[in-house]
Short mmCIF file of N, CA and C in Angstrom, two decimals:
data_model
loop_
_atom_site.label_atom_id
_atom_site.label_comp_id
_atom_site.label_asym_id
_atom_site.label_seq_id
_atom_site.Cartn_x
_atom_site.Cartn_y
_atom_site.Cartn_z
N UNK U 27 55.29 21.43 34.31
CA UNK U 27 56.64 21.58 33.84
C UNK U 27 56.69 21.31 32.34
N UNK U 28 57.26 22.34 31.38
CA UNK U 28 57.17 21.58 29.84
C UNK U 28 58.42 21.26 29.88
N UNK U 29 58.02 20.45 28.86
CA UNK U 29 59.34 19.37 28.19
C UNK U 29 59.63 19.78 27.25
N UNK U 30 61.35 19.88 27.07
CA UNK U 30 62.25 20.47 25.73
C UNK U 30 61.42 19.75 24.55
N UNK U 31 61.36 20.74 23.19
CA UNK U 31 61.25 20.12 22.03
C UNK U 31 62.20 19.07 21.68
N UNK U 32 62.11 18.22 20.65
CA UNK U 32 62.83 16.93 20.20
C UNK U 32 63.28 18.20 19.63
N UNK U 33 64.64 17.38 19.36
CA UNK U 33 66.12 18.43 18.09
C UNK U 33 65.17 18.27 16.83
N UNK U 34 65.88 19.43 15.86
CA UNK U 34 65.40 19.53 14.61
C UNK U 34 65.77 18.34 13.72
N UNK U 35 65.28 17.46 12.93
CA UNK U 35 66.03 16.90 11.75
C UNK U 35 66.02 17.76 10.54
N UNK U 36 67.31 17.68 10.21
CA UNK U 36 67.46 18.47 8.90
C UNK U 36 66.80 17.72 7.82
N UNK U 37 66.55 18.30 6.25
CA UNK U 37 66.24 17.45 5.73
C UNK U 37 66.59 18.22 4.49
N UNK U 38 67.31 16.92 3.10
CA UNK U 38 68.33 17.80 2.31
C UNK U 38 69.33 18.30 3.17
N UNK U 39 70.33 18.61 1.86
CA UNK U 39 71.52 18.79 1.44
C UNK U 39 71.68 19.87 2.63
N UNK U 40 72.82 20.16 3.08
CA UNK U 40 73.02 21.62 4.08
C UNK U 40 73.80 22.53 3.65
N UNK U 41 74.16 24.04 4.13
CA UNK U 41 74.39 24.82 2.83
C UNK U 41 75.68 24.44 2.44
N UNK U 42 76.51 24.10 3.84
CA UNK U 42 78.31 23.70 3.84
C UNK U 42 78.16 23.07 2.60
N UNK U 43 77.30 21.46 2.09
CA UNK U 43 77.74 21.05 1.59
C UNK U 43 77.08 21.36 -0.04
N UNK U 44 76.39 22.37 -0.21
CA UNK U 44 76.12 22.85 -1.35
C UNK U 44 76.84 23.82 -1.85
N UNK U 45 77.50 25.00 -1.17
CA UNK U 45 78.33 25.20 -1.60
C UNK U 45 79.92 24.56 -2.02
N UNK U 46 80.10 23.72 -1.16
CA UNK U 46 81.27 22.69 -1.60
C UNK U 46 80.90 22.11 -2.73
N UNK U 47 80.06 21.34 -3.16
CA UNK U 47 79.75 21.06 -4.62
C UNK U 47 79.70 22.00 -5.38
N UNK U 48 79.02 23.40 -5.09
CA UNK U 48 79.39 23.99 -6.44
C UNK U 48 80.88 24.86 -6.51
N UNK U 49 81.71 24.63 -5.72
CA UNK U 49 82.96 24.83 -5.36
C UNK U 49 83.77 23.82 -6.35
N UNK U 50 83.21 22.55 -6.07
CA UNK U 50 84.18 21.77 -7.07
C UNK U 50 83.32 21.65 -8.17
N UNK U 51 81.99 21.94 -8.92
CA UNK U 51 81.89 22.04 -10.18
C UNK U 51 82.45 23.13 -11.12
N UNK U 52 82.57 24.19 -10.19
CA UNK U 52 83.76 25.25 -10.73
C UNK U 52 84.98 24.63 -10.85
N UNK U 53 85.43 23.67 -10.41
CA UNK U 53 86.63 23.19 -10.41
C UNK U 53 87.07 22.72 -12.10
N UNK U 54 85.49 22.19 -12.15
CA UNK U 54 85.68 20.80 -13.26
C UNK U 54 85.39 21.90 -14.45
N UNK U 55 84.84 22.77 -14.47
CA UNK U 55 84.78 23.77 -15.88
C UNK U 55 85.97 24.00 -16.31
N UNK U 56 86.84 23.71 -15.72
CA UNK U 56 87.95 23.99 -16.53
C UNK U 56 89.19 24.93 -16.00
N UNK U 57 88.93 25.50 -14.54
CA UNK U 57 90.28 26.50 -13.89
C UNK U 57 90.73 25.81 -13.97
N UNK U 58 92.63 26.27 -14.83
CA UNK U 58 93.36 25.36 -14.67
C UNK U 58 94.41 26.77 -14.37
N UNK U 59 95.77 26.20 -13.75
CA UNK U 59 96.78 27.14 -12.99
C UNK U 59 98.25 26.75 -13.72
N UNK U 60 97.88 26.11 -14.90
CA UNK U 60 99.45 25.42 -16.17
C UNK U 60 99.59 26.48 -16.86
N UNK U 61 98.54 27.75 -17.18
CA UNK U 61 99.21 28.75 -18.47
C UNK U 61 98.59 27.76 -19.77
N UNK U 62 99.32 26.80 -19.33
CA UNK U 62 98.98 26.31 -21.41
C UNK U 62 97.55 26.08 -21.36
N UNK U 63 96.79 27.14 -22.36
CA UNK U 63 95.23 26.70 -22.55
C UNK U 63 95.22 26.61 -24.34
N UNK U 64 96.67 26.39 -24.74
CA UNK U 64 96.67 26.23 -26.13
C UNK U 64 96.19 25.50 -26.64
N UNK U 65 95.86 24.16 -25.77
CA UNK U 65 96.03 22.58 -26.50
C UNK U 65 96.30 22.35 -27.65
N UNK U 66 98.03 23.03 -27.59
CA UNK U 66 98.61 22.16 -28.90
C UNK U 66 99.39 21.22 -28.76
N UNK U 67 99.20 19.89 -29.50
CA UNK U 67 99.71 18.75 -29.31
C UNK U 67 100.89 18.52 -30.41
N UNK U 68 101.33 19.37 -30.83
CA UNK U 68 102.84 19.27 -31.83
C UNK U 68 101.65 19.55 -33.46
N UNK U 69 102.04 18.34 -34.98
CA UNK U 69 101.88 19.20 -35.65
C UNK U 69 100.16 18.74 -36.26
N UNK U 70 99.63 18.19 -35.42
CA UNK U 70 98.19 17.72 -35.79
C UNK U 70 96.81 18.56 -34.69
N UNK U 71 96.08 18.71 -35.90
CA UNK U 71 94.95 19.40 -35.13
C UNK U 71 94.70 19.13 -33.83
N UNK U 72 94.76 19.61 -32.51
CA UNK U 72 94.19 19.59 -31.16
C UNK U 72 93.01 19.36 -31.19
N UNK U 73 92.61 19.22 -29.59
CA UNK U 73 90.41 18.79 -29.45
C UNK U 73 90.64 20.30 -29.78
N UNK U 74 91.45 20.99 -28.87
CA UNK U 74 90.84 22.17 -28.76
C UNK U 74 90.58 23.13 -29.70
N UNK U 75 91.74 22.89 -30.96
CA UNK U 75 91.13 23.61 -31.89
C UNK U 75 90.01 23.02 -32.90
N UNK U 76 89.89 21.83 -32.98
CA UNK U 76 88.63 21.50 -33.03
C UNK U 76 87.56 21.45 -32.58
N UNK U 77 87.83 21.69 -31.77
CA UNK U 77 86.62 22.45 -31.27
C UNK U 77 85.79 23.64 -31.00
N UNK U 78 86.49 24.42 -31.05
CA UNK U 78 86.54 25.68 -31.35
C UNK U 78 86.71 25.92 -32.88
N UNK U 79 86.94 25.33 -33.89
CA UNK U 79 86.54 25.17 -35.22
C UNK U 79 85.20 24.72 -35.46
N UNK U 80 84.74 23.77 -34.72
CA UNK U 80 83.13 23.67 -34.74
C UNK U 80 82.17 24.06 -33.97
N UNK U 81 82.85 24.96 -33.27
CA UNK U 81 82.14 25.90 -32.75
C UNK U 81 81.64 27.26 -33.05
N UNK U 82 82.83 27.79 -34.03
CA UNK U 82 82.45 28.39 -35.00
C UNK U 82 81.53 27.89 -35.93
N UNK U 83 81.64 27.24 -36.85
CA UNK U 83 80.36 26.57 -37.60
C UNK U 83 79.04 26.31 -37.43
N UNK U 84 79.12 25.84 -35.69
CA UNK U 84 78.07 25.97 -35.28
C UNK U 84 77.37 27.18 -35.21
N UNK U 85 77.94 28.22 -34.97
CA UNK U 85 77.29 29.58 -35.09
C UNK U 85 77.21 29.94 -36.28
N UNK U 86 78.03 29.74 -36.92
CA UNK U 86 77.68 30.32 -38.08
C UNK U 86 76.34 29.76 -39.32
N UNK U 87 76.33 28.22 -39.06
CA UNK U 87 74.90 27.99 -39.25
C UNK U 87 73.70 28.07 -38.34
N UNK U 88 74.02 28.45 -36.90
CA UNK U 88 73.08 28.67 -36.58
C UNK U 88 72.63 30.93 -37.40
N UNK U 89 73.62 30.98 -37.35
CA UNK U 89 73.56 32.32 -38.11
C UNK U 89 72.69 32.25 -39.09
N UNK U 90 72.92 31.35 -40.28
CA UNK U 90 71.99 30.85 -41.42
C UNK U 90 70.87 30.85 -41.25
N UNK U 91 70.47 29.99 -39.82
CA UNK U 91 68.88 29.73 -39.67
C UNK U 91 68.46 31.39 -39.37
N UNK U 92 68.93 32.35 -38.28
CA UNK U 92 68.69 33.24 -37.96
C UNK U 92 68.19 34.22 -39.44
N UNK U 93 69.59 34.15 -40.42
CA UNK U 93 68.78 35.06 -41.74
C UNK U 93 67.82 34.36 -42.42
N UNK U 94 67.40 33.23 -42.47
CA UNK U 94 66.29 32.44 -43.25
C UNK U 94 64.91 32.46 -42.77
N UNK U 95 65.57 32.96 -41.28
CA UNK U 95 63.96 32.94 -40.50
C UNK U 95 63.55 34.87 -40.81
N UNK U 96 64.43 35.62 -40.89
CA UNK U 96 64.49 37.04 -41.04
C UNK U 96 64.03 37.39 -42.43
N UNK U 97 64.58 36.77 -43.78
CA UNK U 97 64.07 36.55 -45.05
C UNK U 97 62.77 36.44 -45.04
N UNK U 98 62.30 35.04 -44.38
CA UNK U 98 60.83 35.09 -44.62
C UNK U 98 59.83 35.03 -43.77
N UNK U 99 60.20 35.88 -42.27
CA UNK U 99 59.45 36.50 -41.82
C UNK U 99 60.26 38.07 -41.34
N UNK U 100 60.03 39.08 -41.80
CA UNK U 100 60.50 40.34 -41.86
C UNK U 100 59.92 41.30 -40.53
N UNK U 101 58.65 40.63 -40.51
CA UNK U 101 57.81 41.10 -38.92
C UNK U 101 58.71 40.49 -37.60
N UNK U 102 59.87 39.55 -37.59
CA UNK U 102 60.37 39.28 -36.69
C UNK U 102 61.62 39.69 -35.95
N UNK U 103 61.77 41.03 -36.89
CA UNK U 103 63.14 41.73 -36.84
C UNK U 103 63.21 42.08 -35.92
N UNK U 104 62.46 42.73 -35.12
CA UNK U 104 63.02 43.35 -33.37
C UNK U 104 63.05 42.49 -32.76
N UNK U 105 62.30 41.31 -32.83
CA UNK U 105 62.91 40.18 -32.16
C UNK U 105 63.70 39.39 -31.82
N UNK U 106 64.37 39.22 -33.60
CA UNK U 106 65.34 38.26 -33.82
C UNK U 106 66.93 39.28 -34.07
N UNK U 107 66.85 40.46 -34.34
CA UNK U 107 67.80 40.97 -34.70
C UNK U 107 69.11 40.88 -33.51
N UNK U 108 68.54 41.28 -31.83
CA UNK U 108 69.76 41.60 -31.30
C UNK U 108 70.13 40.26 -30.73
N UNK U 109 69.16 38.81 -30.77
CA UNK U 109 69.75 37.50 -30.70
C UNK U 109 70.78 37.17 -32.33
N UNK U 110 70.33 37.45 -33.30
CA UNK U 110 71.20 37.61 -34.01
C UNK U 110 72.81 38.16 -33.73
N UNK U 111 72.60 39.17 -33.46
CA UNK U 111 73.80 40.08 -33.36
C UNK U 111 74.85 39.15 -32.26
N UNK U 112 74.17 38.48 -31.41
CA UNK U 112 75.08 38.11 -30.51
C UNK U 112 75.53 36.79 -31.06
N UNK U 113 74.68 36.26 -31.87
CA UNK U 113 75.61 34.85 -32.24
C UNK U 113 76.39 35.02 -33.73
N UNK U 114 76.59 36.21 -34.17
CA UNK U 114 77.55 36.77 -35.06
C UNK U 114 78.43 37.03 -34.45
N UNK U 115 78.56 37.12 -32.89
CA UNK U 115 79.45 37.64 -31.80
C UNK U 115 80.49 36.34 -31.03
N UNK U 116 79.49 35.58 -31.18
CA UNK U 116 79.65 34.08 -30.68
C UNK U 116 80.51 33.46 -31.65
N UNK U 117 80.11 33.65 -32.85
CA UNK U 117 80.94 32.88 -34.27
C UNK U 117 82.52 34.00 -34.26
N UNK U 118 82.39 35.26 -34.27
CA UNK U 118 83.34 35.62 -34.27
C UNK U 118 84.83 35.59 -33.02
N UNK U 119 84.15 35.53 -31.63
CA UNK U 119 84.80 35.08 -30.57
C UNK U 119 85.29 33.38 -31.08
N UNK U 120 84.95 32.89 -31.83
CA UNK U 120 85.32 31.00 -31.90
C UNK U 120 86.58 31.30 -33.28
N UNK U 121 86.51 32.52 -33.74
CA UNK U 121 87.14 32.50 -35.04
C UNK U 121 87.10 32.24 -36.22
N UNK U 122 85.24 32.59 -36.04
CA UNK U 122 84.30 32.06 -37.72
C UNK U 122 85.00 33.55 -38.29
N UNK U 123 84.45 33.54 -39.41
CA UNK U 123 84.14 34.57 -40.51
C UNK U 123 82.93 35.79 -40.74
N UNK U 124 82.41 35.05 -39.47
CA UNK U 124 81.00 35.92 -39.34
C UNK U 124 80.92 37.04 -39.26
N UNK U 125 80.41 38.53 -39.53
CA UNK U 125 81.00 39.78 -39.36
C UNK U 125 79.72 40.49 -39.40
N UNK U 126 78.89 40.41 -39.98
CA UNK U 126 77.74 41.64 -40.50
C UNK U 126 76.58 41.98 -39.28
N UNK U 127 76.59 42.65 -38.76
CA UNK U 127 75.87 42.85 -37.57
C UNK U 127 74.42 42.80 -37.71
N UNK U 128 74.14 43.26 -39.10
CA UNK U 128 72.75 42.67 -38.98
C UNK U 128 72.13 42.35 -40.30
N UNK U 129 71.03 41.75 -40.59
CA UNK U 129 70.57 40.99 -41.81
C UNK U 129 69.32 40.87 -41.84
N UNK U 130 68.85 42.19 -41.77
CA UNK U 130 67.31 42.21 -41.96
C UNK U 130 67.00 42.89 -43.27
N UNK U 131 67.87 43.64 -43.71
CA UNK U 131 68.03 44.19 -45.20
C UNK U 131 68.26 42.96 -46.04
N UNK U 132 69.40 42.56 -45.98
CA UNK U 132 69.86 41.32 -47.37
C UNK U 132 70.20 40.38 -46.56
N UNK U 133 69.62 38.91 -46.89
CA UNK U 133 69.79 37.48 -45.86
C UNK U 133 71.17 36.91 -46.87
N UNK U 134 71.59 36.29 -46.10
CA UNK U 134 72.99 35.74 -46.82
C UNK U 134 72.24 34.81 -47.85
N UNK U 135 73.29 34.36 -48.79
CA UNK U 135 72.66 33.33 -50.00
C UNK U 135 72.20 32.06 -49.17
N UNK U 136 73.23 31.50 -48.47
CA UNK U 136 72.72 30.34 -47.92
C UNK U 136 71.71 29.96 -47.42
N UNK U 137 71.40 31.03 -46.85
CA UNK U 137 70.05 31.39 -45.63
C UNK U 137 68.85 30.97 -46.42
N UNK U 138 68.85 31.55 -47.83
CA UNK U 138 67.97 31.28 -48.77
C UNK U 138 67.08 29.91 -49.30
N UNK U 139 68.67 28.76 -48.89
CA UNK U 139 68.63 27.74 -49.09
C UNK U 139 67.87 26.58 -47.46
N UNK U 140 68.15 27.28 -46.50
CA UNK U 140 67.36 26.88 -45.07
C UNK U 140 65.67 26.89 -44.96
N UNK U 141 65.18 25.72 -44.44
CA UNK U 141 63.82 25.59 -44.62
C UNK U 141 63.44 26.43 -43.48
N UNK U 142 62.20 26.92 -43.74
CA UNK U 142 61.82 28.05 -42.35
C UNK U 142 60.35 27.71 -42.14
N UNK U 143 59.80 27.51 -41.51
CA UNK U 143 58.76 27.22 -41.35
C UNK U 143 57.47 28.21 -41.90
N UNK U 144 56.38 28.15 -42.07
CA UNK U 144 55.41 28.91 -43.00
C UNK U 144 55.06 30.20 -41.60
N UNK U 145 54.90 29.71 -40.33
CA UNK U 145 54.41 30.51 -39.28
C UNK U 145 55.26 31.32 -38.52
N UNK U 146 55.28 32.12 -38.58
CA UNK U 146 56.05 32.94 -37.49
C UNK U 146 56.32 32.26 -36.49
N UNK U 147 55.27 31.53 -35.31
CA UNK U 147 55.42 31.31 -34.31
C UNK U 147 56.12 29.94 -34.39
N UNK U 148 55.71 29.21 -35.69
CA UNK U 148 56.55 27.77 -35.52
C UNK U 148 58.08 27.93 -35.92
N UNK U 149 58.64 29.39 -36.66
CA UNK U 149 59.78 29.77 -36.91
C UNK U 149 60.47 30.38 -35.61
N UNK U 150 60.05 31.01 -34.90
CA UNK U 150 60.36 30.81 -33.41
C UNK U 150 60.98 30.24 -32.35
N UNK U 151 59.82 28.80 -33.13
CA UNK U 151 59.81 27.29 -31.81
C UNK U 151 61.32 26.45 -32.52
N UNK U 152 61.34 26.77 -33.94
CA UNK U 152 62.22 26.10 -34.32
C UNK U 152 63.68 26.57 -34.13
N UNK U 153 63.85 27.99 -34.45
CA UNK U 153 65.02 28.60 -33.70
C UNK U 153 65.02 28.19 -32.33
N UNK U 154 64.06 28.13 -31.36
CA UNK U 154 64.32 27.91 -29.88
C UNK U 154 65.09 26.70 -29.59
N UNK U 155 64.53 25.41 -30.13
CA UNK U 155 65.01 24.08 -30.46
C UNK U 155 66.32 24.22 -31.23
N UNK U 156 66.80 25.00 -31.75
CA UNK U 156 68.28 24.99 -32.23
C UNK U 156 69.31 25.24 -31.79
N UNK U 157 69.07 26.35 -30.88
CA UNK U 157 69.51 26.89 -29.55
C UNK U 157 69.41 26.16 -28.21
N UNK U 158 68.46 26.11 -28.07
CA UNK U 158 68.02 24.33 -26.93
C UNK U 158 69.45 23.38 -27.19
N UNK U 159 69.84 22.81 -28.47
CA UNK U 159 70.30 22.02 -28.80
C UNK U 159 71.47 21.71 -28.93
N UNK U 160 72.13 23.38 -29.22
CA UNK U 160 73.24 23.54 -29.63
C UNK U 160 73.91 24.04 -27.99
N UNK U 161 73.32 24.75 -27.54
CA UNK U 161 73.67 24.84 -25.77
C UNK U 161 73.74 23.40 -25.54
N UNK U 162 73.21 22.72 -25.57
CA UNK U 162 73.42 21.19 -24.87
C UNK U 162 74.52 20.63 -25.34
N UNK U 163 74.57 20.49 -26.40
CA UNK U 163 75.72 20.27 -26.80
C UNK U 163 77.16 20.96 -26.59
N UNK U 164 77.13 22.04 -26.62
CA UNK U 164 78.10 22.45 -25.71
C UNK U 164 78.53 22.66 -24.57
N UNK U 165 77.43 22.35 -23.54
CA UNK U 165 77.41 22.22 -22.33
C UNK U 165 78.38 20.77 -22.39
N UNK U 166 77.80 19.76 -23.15
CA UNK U 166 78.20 18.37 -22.81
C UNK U 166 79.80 18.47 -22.88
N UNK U 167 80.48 19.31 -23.85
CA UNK U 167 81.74 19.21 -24.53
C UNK U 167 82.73 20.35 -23.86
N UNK U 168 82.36 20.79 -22.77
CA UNK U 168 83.22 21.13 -21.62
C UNK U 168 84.30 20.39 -21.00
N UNK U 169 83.96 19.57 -20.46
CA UNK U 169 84.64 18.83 -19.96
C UNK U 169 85.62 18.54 -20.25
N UNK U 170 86.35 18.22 -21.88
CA UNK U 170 87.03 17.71 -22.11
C UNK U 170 88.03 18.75 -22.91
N UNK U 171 87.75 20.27 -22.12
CA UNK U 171 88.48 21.18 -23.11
C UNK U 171 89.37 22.42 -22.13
N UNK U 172 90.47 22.75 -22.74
CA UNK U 172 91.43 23.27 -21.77
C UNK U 172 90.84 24.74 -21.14
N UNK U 173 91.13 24.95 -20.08
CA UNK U 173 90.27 26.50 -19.24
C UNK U 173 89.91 27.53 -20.03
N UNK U 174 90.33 28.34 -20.62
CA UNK U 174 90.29 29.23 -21.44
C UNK U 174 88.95 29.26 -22.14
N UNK U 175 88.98 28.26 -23.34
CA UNK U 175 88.11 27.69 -24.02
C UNK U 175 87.10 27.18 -23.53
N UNK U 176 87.50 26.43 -22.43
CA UNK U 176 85.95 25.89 -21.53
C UNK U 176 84.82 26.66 -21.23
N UNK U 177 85.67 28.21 -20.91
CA UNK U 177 84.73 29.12 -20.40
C UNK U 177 84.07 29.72 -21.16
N UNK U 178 84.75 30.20 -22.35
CA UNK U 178 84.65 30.69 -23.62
C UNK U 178 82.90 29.98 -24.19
N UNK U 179 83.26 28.53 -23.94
CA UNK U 179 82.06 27.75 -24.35
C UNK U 179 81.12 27.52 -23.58
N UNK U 180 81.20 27.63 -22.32
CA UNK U 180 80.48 27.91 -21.45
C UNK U 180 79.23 29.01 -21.32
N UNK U 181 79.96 30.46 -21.53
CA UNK U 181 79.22 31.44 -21.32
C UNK U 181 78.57 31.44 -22.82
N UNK U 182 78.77 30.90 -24.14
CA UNK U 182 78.13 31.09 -25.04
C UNK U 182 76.92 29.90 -25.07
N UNK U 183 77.54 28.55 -24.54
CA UNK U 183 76.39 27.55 -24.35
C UNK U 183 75.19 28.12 -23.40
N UNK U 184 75.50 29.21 -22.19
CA UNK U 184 74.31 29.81 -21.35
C UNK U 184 73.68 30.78 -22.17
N UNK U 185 74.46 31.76 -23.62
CA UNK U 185 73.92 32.55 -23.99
C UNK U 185 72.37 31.75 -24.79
N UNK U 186 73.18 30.86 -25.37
CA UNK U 186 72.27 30.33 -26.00
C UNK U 186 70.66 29.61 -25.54
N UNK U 187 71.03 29.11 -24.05
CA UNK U 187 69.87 28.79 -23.57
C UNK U 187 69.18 29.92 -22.93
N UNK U 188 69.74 30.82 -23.05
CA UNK U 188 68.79 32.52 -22.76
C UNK U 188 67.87 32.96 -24.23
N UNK U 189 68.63 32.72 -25.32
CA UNK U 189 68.36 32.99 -26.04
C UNK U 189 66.92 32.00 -26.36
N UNK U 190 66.81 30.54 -26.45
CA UNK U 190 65.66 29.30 -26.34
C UNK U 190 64.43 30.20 -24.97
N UNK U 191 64.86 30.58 -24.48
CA UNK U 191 63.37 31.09 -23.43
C UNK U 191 63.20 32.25 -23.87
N UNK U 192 64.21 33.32 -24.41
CA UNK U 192 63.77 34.49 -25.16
C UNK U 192 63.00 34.13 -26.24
N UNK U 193 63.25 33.07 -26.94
CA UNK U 193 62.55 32.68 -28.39
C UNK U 193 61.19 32.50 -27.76
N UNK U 194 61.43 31.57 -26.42
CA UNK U 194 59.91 30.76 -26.49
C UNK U 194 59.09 31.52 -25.67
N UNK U 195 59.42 32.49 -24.92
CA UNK U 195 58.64 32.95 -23.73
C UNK U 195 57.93 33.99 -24.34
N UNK U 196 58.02 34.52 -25.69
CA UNK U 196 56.80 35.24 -26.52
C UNK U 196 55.21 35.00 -26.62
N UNK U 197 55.52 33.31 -26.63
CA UNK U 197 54.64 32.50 -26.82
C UNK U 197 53.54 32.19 -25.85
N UNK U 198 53.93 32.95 -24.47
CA UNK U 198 52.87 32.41 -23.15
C UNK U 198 52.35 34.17 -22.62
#
């Protein structure tokens, strides 16, 4: 006569409750159902437009590094050009000034002034790490910013860490 198997033990999380967590981490990005994603607080600067003021900046010097690394390595243009293009895209969605789609002809003045590394490949690693960095940082600064904008910073903080494995994954 055989004898029933012992029941299964599960082991880890089960799917019910993995999708319920990422059910409510969608929550916490920022859907909100008020309309107001202005965050204006009467007549003094908001987080939110500060933040989105340095979020622009942030692109836009990360823009800088992008023409400084293009200046003085010119062999990196198919590489770096259409990650370029998108964080001229990124600065302009935040409400920088950024505009020129591409900068492999003439690097902005500033750019001039950005240290770039002597190697191609360490100019690369160092864009990757800037991008690495600057995604993290905006990942971190979600939280505390009204829906609209959250997302806004969201999908540019993921662009950016696409952009860090596009930089680095040349390399393997």
């Amino acid at each position: 006569m055989p004898f029933p198997s012992p029941p299964r033990t599960l082991v880890g999380p089960r799917r019910r409750s993995l999708l319920a967590s990422a059910a409510g981490a969608a929550l916490l990005v920022g859907c909100s159902t008020d309309g107001d994603d202005s965050g204006t607080t009467g007549g003094s600067e908001s987080a939110a437009e500060h933040a989105r003021a340095r979020a622009a900046a942030d692109s836009e010097t990360l823009l800088q590094r992008y023409d400084a690394a293009l200046a003085a390595h010119p062999t990196l243009a198919d590489r770096l050009d259409p990650l370029r293009a998108e964080v001229v895209r990124h600065a302009a969605a935040f409400g920088g000034s950024s505009s020129t789609p591409s900068a492999t002809a003439t690097a902005s003045p500033s750019a001039s002034a950005t240290a770039v590394p002597a190697t191609p490949s360490d100019t690369l690693a160092g864009l990757a790490a800037t991008e690495r960095a600057l995604a993290d940082r905006r990942a971190k600064s979600l939280l505390d910013l009204p829906g609209e904008l959250a997302r806004l910073l969201a999908s540019v903080a993921a662009a950016g860490a696409a952009h860090a494995y596009l930089l680095t994954e040349g390399a393997k």
